[in-house]
Amino acid sequence: MNFNHEKLDVYQVSLEYTKETFNVMEKMPSGYSYLKDQLKRASLSVPLNIAEGNAKFSKKEKARFFSIARASANECSAVFDVAKIAQIIDSKEKEKIKKLLYRIICMLSKLIV
């Protein structure tokens, strides 16, 4: 049985992104728990708001949740910039993750209109 949000490409890509994020969080040094916590909350917000927004009936409500998911994806992008500066991740890993985030942001932008 599939829920409607599971049929959305943006939801599937957000799950792929979340998996990559969890891999990064596993290797974050203990001194960066604040960054790990921020990343966890922002990352989980993306698929959760996509799912919740897709369950809404009005376009306005859908757009509100998709906008929150998009803002969270942008926040995640900034966290990965900081993680790169802190040398938690390398350039290759940062670019791989940011490509997923860019895809998510583009798809959500189209859903919001």
mmCIF file of C-alpha atoms in Angstrom:
data_model
loop_
_atom_site.group_PDB
_atom_site.id
_atom_site.type_symbol
_atom_site.label_atom_id
_atom_site.label_comp_id
_atom_site.label_asym_id
_atom_site.label_seq_id
_atom_site.Cartn_x
_atom_site.Cartn_y
_atom_site.Cartn_z
ATOM 1 C CA MET A 1 0.000 0.000 0.000
ATOM 2 C CA ASN A 2 1.346 3.420 -0.949
ATOM 3 C CA PHE A 3 0.341 6.792 0.417
ATOM 4 C CA ASN A 4 -0.081 9.632 -2.087
ATOM 5 C CA HIS A 5 3.058 11.464 -0.959
ATOM 6 C CA GLU A 6 5.142 8.360 -1.672
ATOM 7 C CA LYS A 7 4.298 8.749 -5.360
ATOM 8 C CA LEU A 8 5.910 12.192 -5.526
ATOM 9 C CA ASP A 9 9.399 12.342 -7.039
ATOM 10 C CA VAL A 10 10.301 15.151 -4.661
ATOM 11 C CA TYR A 11 9.445 12.940 -1.689
ATOM 12 C CA GLN A 12 11.609 10.087 -3.006
ATOM 13 C CA VAL A 13 14.549 12.437 -3.612
ATOM 14 C CA SER A 14 14.083 13.880 -0.125
ATOM 15 C CA LEU A 15 14.395 10.365 1.314
ATOM 16 C CA GLU A 16 17.591 9.829 -0.672
ATOM 17 C CA TYR A 17 18.872 13.141 0.688
ATOM 18 C CA THR A 18 17.891 12.169 4.254
ATOM 19 C CA LYS A 19 19.844 8.919 3.956
ATOM 20 C CA GLU A 20 22.948 10.828 2.840
ATOM 21 C CA THR A 21 22.481 13.285 5.693
ATOM 22 C CA PHE A 22 22.279 10.528 8.284
ATOM 23 C CA ASN A 23 25.571 9.137 6.923
ATOM 24 C CA VAL A 24 27.191 12.536 7.464
ATOM 25 C CA MET A 25 25.717 12.901 10.947
ATOM 26 C CA GLU A 26 27.162 9.530 11.981
ATOM 27 C CA LYS A 27 30.691 10.792 11.412
ATOM 28 C CA MET A 28 30.263 14.236 13.004
ATOM 29 C CA PRO A 29 32.643 14.716 15.933
ATOM 30 C CA SER A 30 31.046 15.060 19.380
ATOM 31 C CA GLY A 31 32.100 18.709 19.594
ATOM 32 C CA TYR A 32 29.657 19.512 16.807
ATOM 33 C CA SER A 33 26.486 18.236 18.472
ATOM 34 C CA TYR A 34 24.786 21.628 17.973
ATOM 35 C CA LEU A 35 25.398 21.412 14.216
ATOM 36 C CA LYS A 36 24.281 17.783 14.124
ATOM 37 C CA ASP A 37 21.062 18.667 15.956
ATOM 38 C CA GLN A 38 20.346 21.580 13.617
ATOM 39 C CA LEU A 39 20.989 19.396 10.578
ATOM 40 C CA LYS A 40 18.796 16.599 11.905
ATOM 41 C CA ARG A 41 15.825 18.899 12.553
ATOM 42 C CA ALA A 42 16.118 20.756 9.241
ATOM 43 C CA SER A 43 16.680 17.552 7.244
ATOM 44 C CA LEU A 44 13.712 15.735 8.744
ATOM 45 C CA SER A 45 11.548 18.770 8.106
ATOM 46 C CA VAL A 46 11.928 18.303 4.341
ATOM 47 C CA PRO A 47 10.232 14.906 3.786
ATOM 48 C CA LEU A 48 7.846 15.379 6.714
ATOM 49 C CA ASN A 49 6.495 18.674 5.388
ATOM 50 C CA ILE A 50 6.249 17.254 1.874
ATOM 51 C CA ALA A 51 4.144 14.377 3.196
ATOM 52 C CA GLU A 52 1.968 16.597 5.351
ATOM 53 C CA GLY A 53 1.511 19.199 2.642
ATOM 54 C CA ASN A 54 0.526 16.613 0.084
ATOM 55 C CA ALA A 55 -2.257 15.445 2.409
ATOM 56 C CA LYS A 56 -3.876 18.900 2.450
ATOM 57 C CA PHE A 57 -6.813 19.596 0.183
ATOM 58 C CA SER A 58 -6.431 23.288 -0.608
ATOM 59 C CA LYS A 59 -3.681 24.605 -2.872
ATOM 60 C CA LYS A 60 -2.912 27.314 -0.341
ATOM 61 C CA GLU A 61 -2.317 24.780 2.444
ATOM 62 C CA LYS A 62 -0.241 22.529 0.191
ATOM 63 C CA ALA A 63 1.876 25.515 -0.841
ATOM 64 C CA ARG A 64 2.437 26.511 2.798
ATOM 65 C CA PHE A 65 3.873 23.101 3.734
ATOM 66 C CA PHE A 66 5.883 22.821 0.516
ATOM 67 C CA SER A 67 7.305 26.301 1.242
ATOM 68 C CA ILE A 68 8.367 25.166 4.711
ATOM 69 C CA ALA A 69 10.050 22.104 3.186
ATOM 70 C CA ARG A 70 11.843 24.326 0.668
ATOM 71 C CA ALA A 71 13.034 26.704 3.392
ATOM 72 C CA SER A 72 14.326 23.730 5.391
ATOM 73 C CA ALA A 73 16.198 22.453 2.337
ATOM 74 C CA ASN A 74 17.856 25.866 1.987
ATOM 75 C CA GLU A 75 18.773 25.772 5.668
ATOM 76 C CA CYS A 76 20.342 22.346 5.157
ATOM 77 C CA SER A 77 22.416 23.731 2.309
ATOM 78 C CA ALA A 78 23.852 26.341 4.661
ATOM 79 C CA VAL A 79 24.593 23.690 7.305
ATOM 80 C CA PHE A 80 26.601 21.729 4.742
ATOM 81 C CA ASP A 81 28.543 24.896 3.864
ATOM 82 C CA VAL A 82 29.446 25.196 7.547
ATOM 83 C CA ALA A 83 30.266 21.464 7.742
ATOM 84 C CA LYS A 84 32.692 21.911 4.843
ATOM 85 C CA ILE A 85 34.358 24.887 6.530
ATOM 86 C CA ALA A 86 34.651 22.835 9.739
ATOM 87 C CA GLN A 87 36.231 20.038 7.659
ATOM 88 C CA ILE A 88 33.530 17.550 8.650
ATOM 89 C CA ILE A 89 32.856 16.801 4.991
ATOM 90 C CA ASP A 90 34.949 17.201 1.855
ATOM 91 C CA SER A 91 34.071 19.114 -1.306
ATOM 92 C CA LYS A 92 32.938 16.004 -3.186
ATOM 93 C CA GLU A 93 30.505 14.969 -0.469
ATOM 94 C CA LYS A 94 29.205 18.532 -0.119
ATOM 95 C CA GLU A 95 28.519 18.796 -3.838
ATOM 96 C CA LYS A 96 26.770 15.419 -3.953
ATOM 97 C CA ILE A 97 24.422 16.444 -1.156
ATOM 98 C CA LYS A 98 23.869 19.950 -2.481
ATOM 99 C CA LYS A 99 22.863 18.541 -5.881
ATOM 100 C CA LEU A 100 20.118 16.568 -4.151
ATOM 101 C CA LEU A 101 19.035 19.663 -2.247
ATOM 102 C CA TYR A 102 18.974 21.709 -5.448
ATOM 103 C CA ARG A 103 16.732 19.105 -7.107
ATOM 104 C CA ILE A 104 14.403 19.145 -4.106
ATOM 105 C CA ILE A 105 14.231 22.946 -4.049
ATOM 106 C CA CYS A 106 13.493 23.108 -7.797
ATOM 107 C CA MET A 107 10.734 20.494 -7.568
ATOM 108 C CA LEU A 108 9.154 22.159 -4.546
ATOM 109 C CA SER A 109 9.253 25.541 -6.272
ATOM 110 C CA LYS A 110 7.196 24.092 -9.118
ATOM 111 C CA LEU A 111 4.706 22.559 -6.676
ATOM 112 C CA ILE A 112 4.249 25.855 -4.839
ATOM 113 C CA VAL A 113 3.131 27.854 -7.898
#
